[in-house]
Coordinates of C-alpha atoms in Angstrom, one line a residue:
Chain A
X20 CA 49.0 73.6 100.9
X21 CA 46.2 73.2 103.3
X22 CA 45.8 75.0 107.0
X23 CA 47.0 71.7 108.5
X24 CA 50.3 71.2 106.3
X25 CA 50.7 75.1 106.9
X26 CA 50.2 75.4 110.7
X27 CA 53.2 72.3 110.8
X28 CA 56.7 73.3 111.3
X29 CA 59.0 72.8 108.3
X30 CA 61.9 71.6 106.8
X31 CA 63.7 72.6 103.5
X32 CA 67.2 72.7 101.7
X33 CA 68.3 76.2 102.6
X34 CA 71.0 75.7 99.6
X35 CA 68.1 75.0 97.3
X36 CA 65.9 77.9 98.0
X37 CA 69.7 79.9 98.1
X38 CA 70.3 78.6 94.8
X39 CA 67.6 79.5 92.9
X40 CA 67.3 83.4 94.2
X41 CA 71.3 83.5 93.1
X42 CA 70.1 81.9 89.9
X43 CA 67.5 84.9 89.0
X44 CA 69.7 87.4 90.9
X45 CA 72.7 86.6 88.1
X46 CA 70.4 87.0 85.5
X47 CA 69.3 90.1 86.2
X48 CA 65.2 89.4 86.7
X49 CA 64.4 90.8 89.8
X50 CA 63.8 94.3 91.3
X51 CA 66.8 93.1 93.9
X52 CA 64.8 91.9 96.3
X53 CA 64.6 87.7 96.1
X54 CA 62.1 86.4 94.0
X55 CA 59.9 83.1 94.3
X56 CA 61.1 80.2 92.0
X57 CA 58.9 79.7 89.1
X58 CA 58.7 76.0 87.4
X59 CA 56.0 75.0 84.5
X60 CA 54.3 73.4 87.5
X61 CA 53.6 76.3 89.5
X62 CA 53.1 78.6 86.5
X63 CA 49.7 75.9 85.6
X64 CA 48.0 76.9 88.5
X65 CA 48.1 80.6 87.3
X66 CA 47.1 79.9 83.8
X67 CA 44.4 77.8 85.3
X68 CA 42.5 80.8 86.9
X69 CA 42.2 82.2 83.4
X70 CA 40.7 81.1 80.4
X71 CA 43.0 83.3 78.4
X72 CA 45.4 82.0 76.1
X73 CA 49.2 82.2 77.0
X74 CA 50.0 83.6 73.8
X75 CA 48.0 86.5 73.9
X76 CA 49.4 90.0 74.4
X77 CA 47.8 92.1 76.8
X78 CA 50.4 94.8 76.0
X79 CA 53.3 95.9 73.9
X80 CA 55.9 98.3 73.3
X81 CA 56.0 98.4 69.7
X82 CA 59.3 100.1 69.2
X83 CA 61.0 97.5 71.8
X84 CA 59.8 95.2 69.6
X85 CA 58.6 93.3 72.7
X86 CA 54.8 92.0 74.1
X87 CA 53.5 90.9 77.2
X88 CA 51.7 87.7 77.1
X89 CA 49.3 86.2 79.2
X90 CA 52.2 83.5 79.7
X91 CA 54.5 85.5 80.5
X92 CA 52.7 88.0 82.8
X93 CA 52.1 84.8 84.9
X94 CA 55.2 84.2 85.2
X95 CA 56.7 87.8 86.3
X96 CA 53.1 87.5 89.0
X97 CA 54.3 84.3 90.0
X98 CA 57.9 85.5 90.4
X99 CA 56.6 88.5 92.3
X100 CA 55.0 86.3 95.2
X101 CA 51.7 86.5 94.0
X102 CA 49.0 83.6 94.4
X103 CA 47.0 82.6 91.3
X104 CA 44.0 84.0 92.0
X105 CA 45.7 87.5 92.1
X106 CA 46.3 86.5 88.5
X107 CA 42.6 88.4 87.1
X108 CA 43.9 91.4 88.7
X109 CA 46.9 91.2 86.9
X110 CA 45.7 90.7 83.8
X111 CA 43.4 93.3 83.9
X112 CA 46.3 95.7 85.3
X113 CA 48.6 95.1 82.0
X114 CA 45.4 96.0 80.3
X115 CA 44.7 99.2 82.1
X116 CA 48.2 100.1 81.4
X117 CA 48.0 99.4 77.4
X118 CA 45.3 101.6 77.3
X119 CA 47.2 104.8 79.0
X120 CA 49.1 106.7 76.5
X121 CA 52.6 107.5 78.1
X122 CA 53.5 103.6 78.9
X123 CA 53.1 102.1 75.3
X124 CA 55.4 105.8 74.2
X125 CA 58.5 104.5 76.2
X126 CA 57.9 106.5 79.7
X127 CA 59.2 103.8 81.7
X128 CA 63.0 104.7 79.6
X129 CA 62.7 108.4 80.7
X130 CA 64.4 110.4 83.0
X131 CA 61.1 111.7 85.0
X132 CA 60.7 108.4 86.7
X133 CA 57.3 107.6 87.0
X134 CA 55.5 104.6 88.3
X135 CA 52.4 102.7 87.5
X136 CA 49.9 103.0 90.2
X137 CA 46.9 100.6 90.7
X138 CA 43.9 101.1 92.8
X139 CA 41.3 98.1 92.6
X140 CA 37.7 98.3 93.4
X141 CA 34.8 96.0 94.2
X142 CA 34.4 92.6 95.3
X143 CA 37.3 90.9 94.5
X144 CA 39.5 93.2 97.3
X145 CA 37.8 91.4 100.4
X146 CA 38.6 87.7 97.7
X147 CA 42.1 88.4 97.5
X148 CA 42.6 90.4 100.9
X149 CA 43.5 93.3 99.1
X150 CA 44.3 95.9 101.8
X151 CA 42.1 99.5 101.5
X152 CA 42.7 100.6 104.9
X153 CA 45.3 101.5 106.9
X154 CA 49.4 101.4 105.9
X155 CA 48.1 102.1 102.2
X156 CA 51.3 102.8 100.8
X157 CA 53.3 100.9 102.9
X158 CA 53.6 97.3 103.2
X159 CA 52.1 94.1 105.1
X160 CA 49.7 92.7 102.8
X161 CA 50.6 90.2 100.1
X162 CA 48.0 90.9 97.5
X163 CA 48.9 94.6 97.5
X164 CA 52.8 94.1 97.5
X165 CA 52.9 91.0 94.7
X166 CA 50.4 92.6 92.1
X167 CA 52.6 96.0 92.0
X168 CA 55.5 93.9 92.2
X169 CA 54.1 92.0 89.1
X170 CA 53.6 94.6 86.9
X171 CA 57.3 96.0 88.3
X172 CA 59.1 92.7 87.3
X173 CA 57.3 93.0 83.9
X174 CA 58.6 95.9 83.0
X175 CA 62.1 94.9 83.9
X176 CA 61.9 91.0 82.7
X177 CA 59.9 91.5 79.4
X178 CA 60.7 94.9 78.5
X179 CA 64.3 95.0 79.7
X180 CA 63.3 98.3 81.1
X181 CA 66.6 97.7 83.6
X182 CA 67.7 100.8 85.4
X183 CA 71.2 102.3 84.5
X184 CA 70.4 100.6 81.4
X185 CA 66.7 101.1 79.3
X186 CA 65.5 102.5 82.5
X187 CA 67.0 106.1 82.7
X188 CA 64.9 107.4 85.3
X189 CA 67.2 110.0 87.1
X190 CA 65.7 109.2 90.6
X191 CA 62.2 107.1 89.7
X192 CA 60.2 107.0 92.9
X193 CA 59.3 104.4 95.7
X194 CA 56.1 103.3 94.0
X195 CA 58.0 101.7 91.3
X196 CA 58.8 98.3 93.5
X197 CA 55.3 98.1 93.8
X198 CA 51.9 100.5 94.2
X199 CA 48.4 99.0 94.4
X200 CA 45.9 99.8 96.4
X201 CA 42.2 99.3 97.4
X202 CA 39.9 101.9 97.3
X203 CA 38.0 102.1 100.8
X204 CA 34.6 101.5 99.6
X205 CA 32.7 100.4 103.1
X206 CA 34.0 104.0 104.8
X207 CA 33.0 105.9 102.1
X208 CA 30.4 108.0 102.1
X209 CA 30.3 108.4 98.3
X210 CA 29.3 105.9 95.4
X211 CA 32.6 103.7 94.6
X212 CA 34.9 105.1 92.3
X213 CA 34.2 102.2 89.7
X214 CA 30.6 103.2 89.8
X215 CA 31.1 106.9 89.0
X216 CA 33.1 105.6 85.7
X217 CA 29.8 103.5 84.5
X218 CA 30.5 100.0 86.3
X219 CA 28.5 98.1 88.4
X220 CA 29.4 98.0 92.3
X221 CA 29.7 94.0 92.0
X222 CA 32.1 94.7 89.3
X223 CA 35.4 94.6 90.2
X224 CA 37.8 97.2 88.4
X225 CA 41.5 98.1 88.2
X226 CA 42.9 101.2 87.2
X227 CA 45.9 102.4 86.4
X228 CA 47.7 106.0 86.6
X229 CA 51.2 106.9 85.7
X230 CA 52.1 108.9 88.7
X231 CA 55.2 110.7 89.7
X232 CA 54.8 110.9 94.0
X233 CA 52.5 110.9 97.0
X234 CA 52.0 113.6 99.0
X235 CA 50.5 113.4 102.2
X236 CA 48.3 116.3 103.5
X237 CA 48.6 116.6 106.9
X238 CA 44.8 117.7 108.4
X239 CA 43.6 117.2 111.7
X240 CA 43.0 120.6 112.5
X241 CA 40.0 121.9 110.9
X242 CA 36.2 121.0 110.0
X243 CA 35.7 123.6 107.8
X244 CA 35.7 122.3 104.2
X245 CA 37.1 125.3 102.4
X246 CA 40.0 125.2 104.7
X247 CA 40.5 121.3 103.9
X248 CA 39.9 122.1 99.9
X249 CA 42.2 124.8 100.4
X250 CA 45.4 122.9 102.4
X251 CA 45.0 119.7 99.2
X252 CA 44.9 122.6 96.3
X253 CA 48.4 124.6 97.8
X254 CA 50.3 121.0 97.4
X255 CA 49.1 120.6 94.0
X256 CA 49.6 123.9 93.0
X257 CA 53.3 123.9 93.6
X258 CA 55.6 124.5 90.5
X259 CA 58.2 121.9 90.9
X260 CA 54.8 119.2 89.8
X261 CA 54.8 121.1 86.6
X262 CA 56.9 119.9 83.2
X263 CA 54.2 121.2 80.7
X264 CA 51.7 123.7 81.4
X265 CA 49.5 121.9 83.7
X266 CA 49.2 118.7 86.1
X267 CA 46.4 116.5 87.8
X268 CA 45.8 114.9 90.6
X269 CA 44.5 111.9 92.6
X270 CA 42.9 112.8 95.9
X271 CA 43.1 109.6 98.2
X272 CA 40.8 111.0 100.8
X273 CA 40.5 109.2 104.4
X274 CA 37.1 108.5 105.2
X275 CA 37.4 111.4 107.7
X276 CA 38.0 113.8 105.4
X277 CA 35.7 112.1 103.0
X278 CA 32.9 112.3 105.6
X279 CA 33.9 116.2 106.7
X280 CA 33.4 117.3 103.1
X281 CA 29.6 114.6 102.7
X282 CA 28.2 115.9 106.1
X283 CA 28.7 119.9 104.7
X284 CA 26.7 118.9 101.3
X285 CA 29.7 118.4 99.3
X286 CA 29.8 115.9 96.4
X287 CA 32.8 114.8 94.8
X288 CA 32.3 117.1 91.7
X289 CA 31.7 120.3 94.5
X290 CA 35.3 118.5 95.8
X291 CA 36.6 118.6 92.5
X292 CA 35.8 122.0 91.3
X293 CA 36.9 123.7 94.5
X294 CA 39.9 121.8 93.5
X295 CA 40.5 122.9 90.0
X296 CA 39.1 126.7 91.1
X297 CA 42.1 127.2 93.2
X298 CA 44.9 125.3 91.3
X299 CA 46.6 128.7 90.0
X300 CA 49.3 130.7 90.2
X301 CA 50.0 134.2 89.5
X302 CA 52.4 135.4 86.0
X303 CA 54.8 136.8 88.8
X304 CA 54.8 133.3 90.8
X305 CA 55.8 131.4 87.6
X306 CA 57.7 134.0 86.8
X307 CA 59.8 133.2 90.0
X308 CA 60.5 130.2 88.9
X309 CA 61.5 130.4 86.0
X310 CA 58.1 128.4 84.6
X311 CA 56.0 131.2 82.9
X312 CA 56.2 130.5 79.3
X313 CA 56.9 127.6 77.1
X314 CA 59.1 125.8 74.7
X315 CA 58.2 126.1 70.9
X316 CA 59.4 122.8 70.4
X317 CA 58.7 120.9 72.9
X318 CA 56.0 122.2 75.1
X319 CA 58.1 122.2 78.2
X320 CA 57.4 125.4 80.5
X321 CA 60.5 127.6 80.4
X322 CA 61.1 131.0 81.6
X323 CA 59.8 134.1 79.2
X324 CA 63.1 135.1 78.4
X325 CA 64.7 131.9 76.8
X326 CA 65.6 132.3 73.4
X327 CA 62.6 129.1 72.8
X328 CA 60.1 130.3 74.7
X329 CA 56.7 131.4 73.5
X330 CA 53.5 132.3 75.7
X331 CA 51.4 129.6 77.6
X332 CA 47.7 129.1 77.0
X333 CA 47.0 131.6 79.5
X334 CA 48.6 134.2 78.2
X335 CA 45.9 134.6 75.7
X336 CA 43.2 134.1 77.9
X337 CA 41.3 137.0 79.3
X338 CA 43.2 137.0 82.6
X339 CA 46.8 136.5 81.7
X340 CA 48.0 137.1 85.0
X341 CA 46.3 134.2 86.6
X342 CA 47.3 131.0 85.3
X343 CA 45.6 127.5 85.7
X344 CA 47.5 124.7 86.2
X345 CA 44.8 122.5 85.6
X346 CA 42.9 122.3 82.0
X347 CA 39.9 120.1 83.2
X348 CA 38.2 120.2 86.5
X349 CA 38.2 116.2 85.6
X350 CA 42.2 116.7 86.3
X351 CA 41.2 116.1 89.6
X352 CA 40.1 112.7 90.9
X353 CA 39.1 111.4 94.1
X354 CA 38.6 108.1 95.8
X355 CA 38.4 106.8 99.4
X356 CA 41.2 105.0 101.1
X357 CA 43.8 104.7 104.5
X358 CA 42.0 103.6 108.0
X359 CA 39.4 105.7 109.8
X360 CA 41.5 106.9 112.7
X361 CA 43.0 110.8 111.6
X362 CA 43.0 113.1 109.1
X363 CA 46.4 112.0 106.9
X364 CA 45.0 111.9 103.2
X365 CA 47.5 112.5 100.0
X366 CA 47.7 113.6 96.8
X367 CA 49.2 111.6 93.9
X368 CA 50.8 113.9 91.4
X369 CA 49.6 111.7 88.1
X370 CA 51.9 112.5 85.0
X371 CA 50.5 115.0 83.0
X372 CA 51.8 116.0 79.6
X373 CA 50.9 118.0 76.4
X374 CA 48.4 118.5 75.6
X375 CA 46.8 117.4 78.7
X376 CA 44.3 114.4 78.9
X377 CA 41.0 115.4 80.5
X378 CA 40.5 111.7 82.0
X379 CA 43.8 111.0 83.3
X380 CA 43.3 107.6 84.0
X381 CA 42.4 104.2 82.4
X382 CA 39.9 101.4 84.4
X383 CA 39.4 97.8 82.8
X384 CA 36.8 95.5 84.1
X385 CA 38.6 92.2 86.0
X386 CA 37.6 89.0 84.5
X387 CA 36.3 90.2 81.3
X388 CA 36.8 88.8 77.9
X389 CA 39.9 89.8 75.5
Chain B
X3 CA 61.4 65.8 95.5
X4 CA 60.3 66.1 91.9
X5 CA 62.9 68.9 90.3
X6 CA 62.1 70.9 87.3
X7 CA 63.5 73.7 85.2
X8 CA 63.6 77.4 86.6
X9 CA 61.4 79.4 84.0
X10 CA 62.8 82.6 82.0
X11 CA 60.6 85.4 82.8
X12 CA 62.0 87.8 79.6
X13 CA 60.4 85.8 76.4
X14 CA 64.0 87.2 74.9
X15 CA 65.0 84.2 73.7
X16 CA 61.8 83.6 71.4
X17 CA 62.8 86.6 68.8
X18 CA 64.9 86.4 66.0
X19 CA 67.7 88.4 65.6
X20 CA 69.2 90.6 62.9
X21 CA 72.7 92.0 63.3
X22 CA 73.3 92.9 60.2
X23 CA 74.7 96.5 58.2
X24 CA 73.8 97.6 55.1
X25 CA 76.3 97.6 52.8
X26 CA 78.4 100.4 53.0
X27 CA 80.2 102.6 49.8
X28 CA 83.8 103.6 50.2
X29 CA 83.3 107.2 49.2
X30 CA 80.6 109.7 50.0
X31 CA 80.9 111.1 46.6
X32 CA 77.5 112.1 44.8
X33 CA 75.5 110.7 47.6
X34 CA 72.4 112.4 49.2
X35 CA 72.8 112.6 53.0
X36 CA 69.8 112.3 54.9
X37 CA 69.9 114.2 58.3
X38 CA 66.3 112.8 60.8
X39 CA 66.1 115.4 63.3
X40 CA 65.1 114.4 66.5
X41 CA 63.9 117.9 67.3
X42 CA 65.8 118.0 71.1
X43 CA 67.5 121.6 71.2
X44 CA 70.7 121.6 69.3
X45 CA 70.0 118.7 67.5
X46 CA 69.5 120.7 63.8
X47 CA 72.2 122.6 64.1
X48 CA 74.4 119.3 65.2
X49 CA 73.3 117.3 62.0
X50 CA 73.7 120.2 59.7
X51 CA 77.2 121.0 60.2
X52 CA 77.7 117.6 60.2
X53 CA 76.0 117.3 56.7
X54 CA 77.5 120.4 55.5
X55 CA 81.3 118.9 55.9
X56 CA 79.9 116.0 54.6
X57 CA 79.4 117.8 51.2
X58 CA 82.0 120.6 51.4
X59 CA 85.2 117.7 52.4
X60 CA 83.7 114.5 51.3
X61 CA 81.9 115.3 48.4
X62 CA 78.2 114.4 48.8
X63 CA 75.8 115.7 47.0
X64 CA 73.6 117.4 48.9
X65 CA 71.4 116.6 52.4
X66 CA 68.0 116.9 53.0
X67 CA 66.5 117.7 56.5
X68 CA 63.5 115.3 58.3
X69 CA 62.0 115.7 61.1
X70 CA 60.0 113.4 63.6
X71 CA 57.1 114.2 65.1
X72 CA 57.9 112.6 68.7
X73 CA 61.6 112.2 69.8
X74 CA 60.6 109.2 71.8
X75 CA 59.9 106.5 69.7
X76 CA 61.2 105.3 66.6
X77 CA 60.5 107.7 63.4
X78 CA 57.3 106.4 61.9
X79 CA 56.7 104.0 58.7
X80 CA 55.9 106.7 56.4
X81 CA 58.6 108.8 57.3
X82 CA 61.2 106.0 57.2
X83 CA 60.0 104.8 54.0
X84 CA 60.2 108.1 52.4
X85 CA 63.8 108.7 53.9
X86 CA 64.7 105.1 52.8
X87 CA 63.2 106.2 49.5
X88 CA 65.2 109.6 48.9
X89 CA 68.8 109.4 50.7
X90 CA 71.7 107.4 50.6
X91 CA 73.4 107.9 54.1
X92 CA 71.8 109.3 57.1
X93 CA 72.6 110.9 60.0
X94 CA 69.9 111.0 62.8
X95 CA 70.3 112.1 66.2
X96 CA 70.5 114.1 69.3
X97 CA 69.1 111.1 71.8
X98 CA 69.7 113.1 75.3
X99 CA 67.3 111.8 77.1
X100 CA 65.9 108.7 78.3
X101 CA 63.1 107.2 76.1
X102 CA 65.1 109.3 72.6
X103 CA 68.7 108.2 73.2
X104 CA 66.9 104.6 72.7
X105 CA 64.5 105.6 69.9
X106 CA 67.6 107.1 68.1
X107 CA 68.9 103.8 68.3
X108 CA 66.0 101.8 67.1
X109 CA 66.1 104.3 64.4
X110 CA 69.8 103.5 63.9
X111 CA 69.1 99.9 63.4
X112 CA 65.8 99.9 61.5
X113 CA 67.5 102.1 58.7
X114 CA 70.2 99.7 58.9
X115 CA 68.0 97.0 58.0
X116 CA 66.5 98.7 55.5
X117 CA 69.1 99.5 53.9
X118 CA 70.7 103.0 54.5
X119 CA 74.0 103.3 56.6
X120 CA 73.0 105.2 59.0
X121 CA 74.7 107.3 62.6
X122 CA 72.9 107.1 65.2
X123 CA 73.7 109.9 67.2
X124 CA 73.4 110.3 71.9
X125 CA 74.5 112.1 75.0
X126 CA 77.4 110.2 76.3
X127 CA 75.5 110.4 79.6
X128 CA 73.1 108.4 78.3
X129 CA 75.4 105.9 76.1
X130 CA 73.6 102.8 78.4
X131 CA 70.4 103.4 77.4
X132 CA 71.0 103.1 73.6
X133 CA 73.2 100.4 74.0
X134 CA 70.0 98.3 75.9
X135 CA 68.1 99.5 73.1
X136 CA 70.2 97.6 70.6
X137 CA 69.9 94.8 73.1
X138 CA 66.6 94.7 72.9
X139 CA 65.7 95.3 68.9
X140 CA 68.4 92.1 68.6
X141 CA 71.4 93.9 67.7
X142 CA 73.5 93.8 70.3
X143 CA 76.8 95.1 68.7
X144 CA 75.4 98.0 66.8
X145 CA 77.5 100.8 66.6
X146 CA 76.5 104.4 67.5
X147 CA 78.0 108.1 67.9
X148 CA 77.5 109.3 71.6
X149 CA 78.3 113.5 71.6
X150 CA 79.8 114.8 75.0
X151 CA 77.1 115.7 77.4
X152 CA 75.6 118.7 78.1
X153 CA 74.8 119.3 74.8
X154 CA 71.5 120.7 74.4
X155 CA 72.8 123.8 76.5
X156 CA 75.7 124.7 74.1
X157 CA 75.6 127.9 72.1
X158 CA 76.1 127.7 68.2
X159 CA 79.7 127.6 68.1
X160 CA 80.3 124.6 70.8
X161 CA 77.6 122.7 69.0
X162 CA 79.8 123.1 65.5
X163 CA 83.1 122.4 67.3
X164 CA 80.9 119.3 68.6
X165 CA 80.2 118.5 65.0
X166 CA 84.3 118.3 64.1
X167 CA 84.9 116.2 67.1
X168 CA 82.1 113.8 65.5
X169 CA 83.6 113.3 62.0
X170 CA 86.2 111.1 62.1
X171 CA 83.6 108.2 64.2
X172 CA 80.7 109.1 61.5
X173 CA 83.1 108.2 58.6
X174 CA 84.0 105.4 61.1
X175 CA 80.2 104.1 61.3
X176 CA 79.4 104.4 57.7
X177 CA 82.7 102.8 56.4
X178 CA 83.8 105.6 54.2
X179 CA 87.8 105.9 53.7
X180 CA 89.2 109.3 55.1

């Protein structure tokens, strides 16, 4: 519809529009909120911003027995709100995701609830609107809420990954009804995090993470960066983030944070290591918890005196008593994003199992060829 | 007004199904029982004693212990076709948790197919998610044991009382006459 047509009032059958929603409600394919109505009509207009075939799977779940096509990933984006040319972004999204490891294992049936989080990069944000600062996480921008919300619906249309049901995440998190979000290239005063991970800055890129929660770090009171360094690597450090033996992290700096750690020198990798340097615990803390050894079988950190417990990787290091919850200073990633008004960043706790991946992430280029 | 058909967003209805057992054998008698251990805690113990009665009351030959090397997915080819290859009946199990109550199901079913009755064994607390698995892999009405939950806590003697209360549903599921 054009501005004019738009900017007139209008009329509809309530009933129709009523009809419909009750119609996908019934049948189970939506994440309970309404969905939009999706006809072969208004599915054309999304194929049409590809040259894709339909019939192509961008990702499957081999022991569901089930694929996502390009068809039907239009349809689930178009069913999420989403305008065509969100579509790229989408289809690049279901290809980030086939290339993590947990998604294509089943994680989205298990009880640690995790959720696929997107952040895009380059160009295509200011094309599509795509919101990088300010109210991140939180909604008023259709780009951000309908390409989350597309991958969500997929999961639950095409995978039957229904809650209660396939879905037996014991609390899952908020960022399941939708996460994506735009890195905050203009306030940032490091290269883009698409450009670190070999792309060009007129690329644009989506990446996805399996996280399990966002933390925010509350930090308006200091300029010192080894103060700041040290309030992000307490959060991450805590033992209730850890399943196996370690975790990782994505730091989602606000440009004033960002701009405290540039203007002392710091790059990200000086961020990052000062990161990973402090991300231990002592035997005793662990110990405290009940988290200072792990199972035989399955990896899982126990405490030392369950029957299946044998000694974590640190025990046989050279300083057993100090043990890193991080195996790679890569375990920690940072980007730029949130307005330029405070010092509010946050931490996502990505999903980290064993053995632990030293890139934790996957990126895939938007637009490029199967 | 031009009106047009609401689209189905699942691509369900495009697979085939197959909803059918393998034939079953009235009697246990002679037969190798395979036991596919899931590796969750408890989980050998559970299949053993269930194996063991199998033999000692029922008279099977003889079982023969598998293991799979991720409890959340199905087992893999090889391992299936070698189980396929050397058992008769199996017994696979303890799904008690999200992603392997739904595996053990999708094992359940893909023995079926090829050939080998077979118990699929889950927490009751987690009876939904293998029934969507069934959903899912086509086989809507497949049949499967789901233990009593907590089970993966139990010491050895609660998991072999478990094992009793399981009997009379796995000679159930594979057909065999009491």
């Amino acid at each position: 519809m054009d501005a004019a047509t738009l900017s007139r009032d209008l009329t509809v059958d309530a009933e129709s529009i009523a009809e419909a929603m009750e119609y996908y409600d019934s049948r189970g394919w939506t994440d309970g909120l309404p969905v939009v109505p999706v006809t072969e009509s208004s599915l054309a207009a999304f194929l049409a911003v590809t040259d894709r075939d339909p019939e192509e799977v961008l990702f499957r779940i081999p022991h569901l027995n089930r694929s996502m096509t390009v068809r039907l990933a239009a349809i689930n984006a178009a069913l999420a709100g989403c305008k065509p040319e969100y579509f790229p972004v989408v289809i690049a999204a279901w290809e980030a995701i086939a290339k993590e490891p947990h998604p294509h294992r089943g994680i989205w049936q298990s009880t640690t609830g995790t959720a696929p989080f997107l952040v895009v990069n380059g160009p295509i944000r200011g094309e599509i609107d795509l919101n990088s600062q300010g109210n991140i996480y939180g909604s008023g921008f259709r780009a951000n809420a309908t390409i989350g919300r597309a991958i969500r619906l997929g999961c639950i249309n095409v995978f039957g990954l229904h809650p209660h049901s396939l879905d037996q995440a014991t609390q899952g998190n908020p960022s399941k009804y939708s996460a994506c979000i735009g890195e905050n290239e203009e306030q940032s005063p490091w290269a883009p995090f698409h450009v670190d991970n070999g792309f060009d800055a007129s690329d644009s890129v989506v990446t996805a993470y399996v996280i399990r929660s966002v933390m925010h770090i509350e930090a308006r009171h200091t300029m010192d960066p080894v103060q700041l360094v040290e309030d992000f690597a307490d959060s991450i450090r805590r033992t209730g983030a850890l399943i196996h033996e370690y975790t990782s992290a994505l730091l989602v700096l606000v440009p004033e944070h960002a701009d405290l750690f540039a203007d002392a020198g710091w790059s990200k990798d000086d961020v990052r290591n000062a990161v990973f340097e402090r991300v231990v615990r002592s035997r005793a803390e662990l110990a405290a918890a009940g988290k200072d050894a792990v199972s035989h079988k399955t990896r899982w950190r126990l405490p030392s005196d369950h029957p299946d417990s044998m000694p974590d990787a640190a025990s046989e290091s050279d300083t057993p008593d100090t043990v890193r919850l991080m195996s790679h200073p890569t375990s920690v990633q940072i980007m730029v994003a949130g307005a330029n008004n405070a010092g509010v960043s946050s931490v996502v706790e990505v999903f980290t199992l064993n053995p632990p991946r030293a890139i934790p992430y996957s990126s895939v280029k938007i637009g490029s060829a199967a | 007004m031009v009106r047009e058909l609401l689209l189905d967003p699942t691509g369900m209805s495009e697979d085939s199904a197959d909803a059918t057992l393998s034939a079953r054998t009235a009697s246990l008698r002679g037969l190798t029982i395979g036991l596919l251990d899931n590796t969750k805690p408890n989980s050998t113990d559970l299949l053993q004693a269930i194996g063991d009665e199998l033999q000692r009351t029922y008279g099977a030959a003889g079982t023969r212990m598998y293991t799979k090397d991720y409890f959340g997915t199905p087992a893999k080819d090889e391992l299936r076709e070698q189980i396929v290859a050397e058992v008769d009946v199996l017994i696979t199990g303890v799904g008690d948790c999200g992603s392997c109550s739904a595996a053990t199901v999708a094992d359940g079913i893909q023995f079926e197919r090829a050939g080998i009755p077979t118990v699929a064994i889950t927490s009751d607390s987690f009876y939904a998610s293998g029934r969507a698995m069934a959903q899912v892999q086509g086989f809507p009405g497949f049949d499967f044991y789901a233990v009593q939950h907590p089970f993966a806590s139990l010491d050895a003697d609660e998991v072999r009382e478990r094992a009793m209360n399981a009997l009379p549903e796995v000679l159930r599921i594979l057909g065999v006459e009491g």
